PDB file of C-alpha atoms in Angstrom:
ATOM      1  CA  MET P   3      93.158  45.576 -24.606  1.00 42.00           C
ATOM      2  CA  ALA P   4      91.326  48.631 -25.929  1.00 42.00           C
ATOM      3  CA  ALA P   5      92.505  52.046 -24.846  1.00 44.00           C
ATOM      4  CA  ILE P   6      90.119  54.109 -22.777  1.00 43.00           C
ATOM      5  CA  GLY P   7      88.230  56.351 -25.146  1.00 43.00           C
ATOM      6  CA  ASN P   8      88.305  53.742 -27.899  1.00 43.00           C
ATOM      7  CA  ASP P   9      86.125  51.281 -26.010  1.00 44.00           C
ATOM      8  CA  PRO P  10      82.399  52.023 -26.561  1.00 44.00           C
ATOM      9  CA  GLU P  11      81.622  50.519 -23.145  1.00 49.00           C
ATOM     10  CA  ILE P  12      83.723  53.141 -21.347  1.00 47.00           C
ATOM     11  CA  PRO P  13      82.517  56.710 -21.884  1.00 44.00           C
ATOM     12  CA  SER P  14      85.237  59.255 -22.486  1.00 41.00           C
ATOM     13  CA  THR P  15      85.524  62.376 -20.394  1.00 47.00           C
ATOM     14  CA  THR P  16      84.760  64.446 -23.474  1.00 46.00           C
ATOM     15  CA  GLU P  17      81.505  62.664 -24.255  1.00 50.00           C
ATOM     16  CA  ASP P  18      78.639  65.142 -24.548  1.00 58.00           C
ATOM     17  CA  VAL P  19      75.881  63.969 -22.208  1.00 60.00           C
ATOM     18  CA  PRO P  20      73.079  65.980 -20.637  1.00 65.00           C
ATOM     19  CA  ALA P  21      73.938  67.265 -17.192  1.00 76.00           C
ATOM     20  CA  THR P  22      72.460  69.693 -14.729  1.00 79.00           C
ATOM     21  CA  PRO P  23      74.518  72.683 -13.612  1.00 80.00           C
ATOM     22  CA  GLY P  24      76.699  71.959 -10.590  1.00 85.00           C
ATOM     23  CA  TRP P  25      74.678  74.231  -8.329  1.00 89.00           C
ATOM     24  CA  VAL P  26      71.561  72.089  -8.984  1.00 91.00           C
ATOM     25  CA  GLU P  27      73.311  68.930  -7.839  1.00 93.00           C
ATOM     26  CA  GLY P  28      74.577  70.715  -4.727  1.00 93.00           C
ATOM     27  CA  SER P  29      71.136  72.090  -3.921  1.00 95.00           C
ATOM     28  CA  VAL P  30      69.444  68.710  -4.391  1.00 94.00           C
ATOM     29  CA  GLU P  31      72.130  67.036  -2.281  1.00 93.00           C
ATOM     30  CA  GLU P  32      71.556  69.561   0.511  1.00 95.00           C
ATOM     31  CA  ILE P  33      67.763  69.165   0.357  1.00 96.00           C
ATOM     32  CA  LEU P  34      67.937  65.371   0.468  1.00 94.00           C
ATOM     33  CA  SER P  35      70.608  65.321   3.188  1.00 94.00           C
ATOM     34  CA  VAL P  36      67.835  65.031   5.798  1.00 93.00           C
ATOM     35  CA  LEU P  37      67.150  61.495   4.551  1.00 91.00           C
ATOM     36  CA  PRO P  38      68.982  58.471   5.927  1.00 85.00           C
ATOM     37  CA  PRO P  39      72.091  57.607   3.895  1.00 85.00           C
ATOM     38  CA  GLU P  40      70.989  54.549   1.928  1.00 86.00           C
ATOM     39  CA  PRO P  41      72.213  53.350  -1.472  1.00 88.00           C
ATOM     40  CA  ALA P  42      68.616  53.201  -2.711  1.00 89.00           C
ATOM     41  CA  LEU P  43      68.109  56.870  -1.878  1.00 91.00           C
ATOM     42  CA  ALA P  44      71.315  57.800  -3.685  1.00 91.00           C
ATOM     43  CA  ALA P  45      69.993  55.963  -6.734  1.00 93.00           C
ATOM     44  CA  LEU P  46      66.720  57.914  -6.534  1.00 94.00           C
ATOM     45  CA  ARG P  47      68.647  61.187  -6.255  1.00 94.00           C
ATOM     46  CA  ASN P  48      70.760  60.305  -9.289  1.00 93.00           C
ATOM     47  CA  ALA P  49      67.705  59.311 -11.318  1.00 95.00           C
ATOM     48  CA  TYR P  50      66.062  62.636 -10.444  1.00 94.00           C
ATOM     49  CA  LEU P  51      69.144  64.620 -11.517  1.00 94.00           C
ATOM     50  CA  ASP P  52      69.369  62.605 -14.744  1.00 93.00           C
ATOM     51  CA  CYS P  53      65.706  63.300 -15.414  1.00 93.00           C
ATOM     52  CA  LEU P  54      66.206  67.041 -14.881  1.00 92.00           C
ATOM     53  CA  ALA P  55      69.224  66.998 -17.181  1.00 90.00           C
ATOM     54  CA  GLY P  56      67.178  65.352 -19.909  1.00 86.00           C
ATOM     55  CA  ALA P  57      64.357  67.888 -19.590  1.00 82.00           C
ATOM     56  CA  ARG P  58      65.827  70.292 -22.120  1.00 70.00           C
ATOM     57  CA  GLY P  59      64.911  71.099 -25.648  1.00 61.00           C
ATOM     58  CA  PRO P  60      61.504  71.507 -27.233  1.00 56.00           C
ATOM     59  CA  GLY P  61      58.427  71.122 -25.106  1.00 64.00           C
ATOM     60  CA  ASP P  62      57.331  72.364 -21.748  1.00 85.00           C
ATOM     61  CA  VAL P  63      60.408  72.230 -19.497  1.00 83.00           C
ATOM     62  CA  ASP P  64      58.338  73.012 -16.388  1.00 84.00           C
ATOM     63  CA  ALA P  65      56.063  70.050 -17.079  1.00 88.00           C
ATOM     64  CA  ALA P  66      59.109  67.826 -17.576  1.00 90.00           C
ATOM     65  CA  HIS P  67      60.584  69.037 -14.272  1.00 91.00           C
ATOM     66  CA  ASP P  68      57.250  68.330 -12.577  1.00 93.00           C
ATOM     67  CA  ARG P  69      57.287  64.755 -13.910  1.00 94.00           C
ATOM     68  CA  CYS P  70      60.836  64.258 -12.613  1.00 95.00           C
ATOM     69  CA  ARG P  71      59.925  65.578  -9.171  1.00 96.00           C
ATOM     70  CA  ARG P  72      56.658  63.631  -8.966  1.00 96.00           C
ATOM     71  CA  SER P  73      58.516  60.397  -9.714  1.00 96.00           C
ATOM     72  CA  LEU P  74      61.023  61.080  -6.953  1.00 96.00           C
ATOM     73  CA  ILE P  75      58.357  62.165  -4.476  1.00 96.00           C
ATOM     74  CA  GLU P  76      56.253  59.070  -5.158  1.00 96.00           C
ATOM     75  CA  ALA P  77      59.298  56.861  -4.588  1.00 95.00           C
ATOM     76  CA  LEU P  78      59.966  58.677  -1.300  1.00 94.00           C
ATOM     77  CA  ARG P  79      56.332  58.248  -0.218  1.00 94.00           C
ATOM     78  CA  GLN P  80      56.654  54.518  -0.789  1.00 93.00           C
ATOM     79  CA  ARG P  81      59.562  54.511   1.665  1.00 89.00           C
ATOM     80  CA  HIS P  82      57.168  55.749   4.414  1.00 84.00           C
ATOM     81  CA  LEU P  83      59.255  58.766   5.349  1.00 85.00           C
ATOM     82  CA  GLY P  84      56.307  60.734   6.690  1.00 90.00           C
ATOM     83  CA  GLU P  85      53.989  62.971   4.718  1.00 93.00           C
ATOM     84  CA  ARG P  86      55.196  66.216   6.299  1.00 96.00           C
ATOM     85  CA  LEU P  87      58.813  65.477   5.371  1.00 95.00           C
ATOM     86  CA  VAL P  88      57.879  64.452   1.837  1.00 95.00           C
ATOM     87  CA  ARG P  89      55.804  67.622   1.334  1.00 96.00           C
ATOM     88  CA  ASP P  90      58.695  69.743   2.588  1.00 97.00           C
ATOM     89  CA  LEU P  91      61.107  68.018   0.202  1.00 97.00           C
ATOM     90  CA  ASP P  92      58.626  68.470  -2.654  1.00 97.00           C
ATOM     91  CA  GLN P  93      58.398  72.222  -2.051  1.00 97.00           C
ATOM     92  CA  LYS P  94      62.157  72.657  -1.805  1.00 97.00           C
ATOM     93  CA  LEU P  95      62.807  70.660  -4.964  1.00 97.00           C
ATOM     94  CA  GLU P  96      60.138  72.632  -6.798  1.00 96.00           C
ATOM     95  CA  ALA P  97      61.958  75.844  -5.828  1.00 96.00           C
ATOM     96  CA  VAL P  98      65.231  74.472  -7.239  1.00 94.00           C
ATOM     97  CA  GLU P  99      63.439  73.603 -10.474  1.00 93.00           C
ATOM     98  CA  ALA P 100      61.960  77.101 -10.706  1.00 91.00           C
ATOM     99  CA  GLU P 101      65.422  78.591 -10.262  1.00 90.00           C
ATOM    100  CA  LEU P 102      66.831  76.215 -12.875  1.00 87.00           C
ATOM    101  CA  THR P 103      64.162  77.314 -15.342  1.00 85.00           C
ATOM    102  CA  SER P 104      64.793  80.988 -14.633  1.00 84.00           C
ATOM    103  CA  ARG P 105      68.560  80.610 -15.157  1.00 79.00           C
ATOM    104  CA  THR P 106      68.282  78.833 -18.503  1.00 72.00           C
TER     105      THR P 106
END
C-alpha cells in the first residue's frame, strides 16, 4: 500500500494548485445561497471557482473572469431559475470578480 503523498492518485496537502482567496469562495457561497441546495448546483459553483482560480497569469484576467461567469450563468439559465434571479446573480458575481481583480 502506497503512503499518502507518494501515490500520484492522491494529491498531497502541499501540492501547489490554483485556488481563489478564501473570501472569494465565501462571497460566491453567500451569493448562490438563494438557490435550492442541489448537488448539481454545488458542482456548478465548484467549476466556477476553479475557473476563476485558473484565470491568472498572462492575458486579460477580466475577460477570463467574464468567461467563467458566463458559463455559470448560462448553466443557471438552463435550470429555469427565472431571468430576474439569474440577472441578479450575474451582477453580484461580477462585483466579486471586480473586487478580486482589484485585490490582485
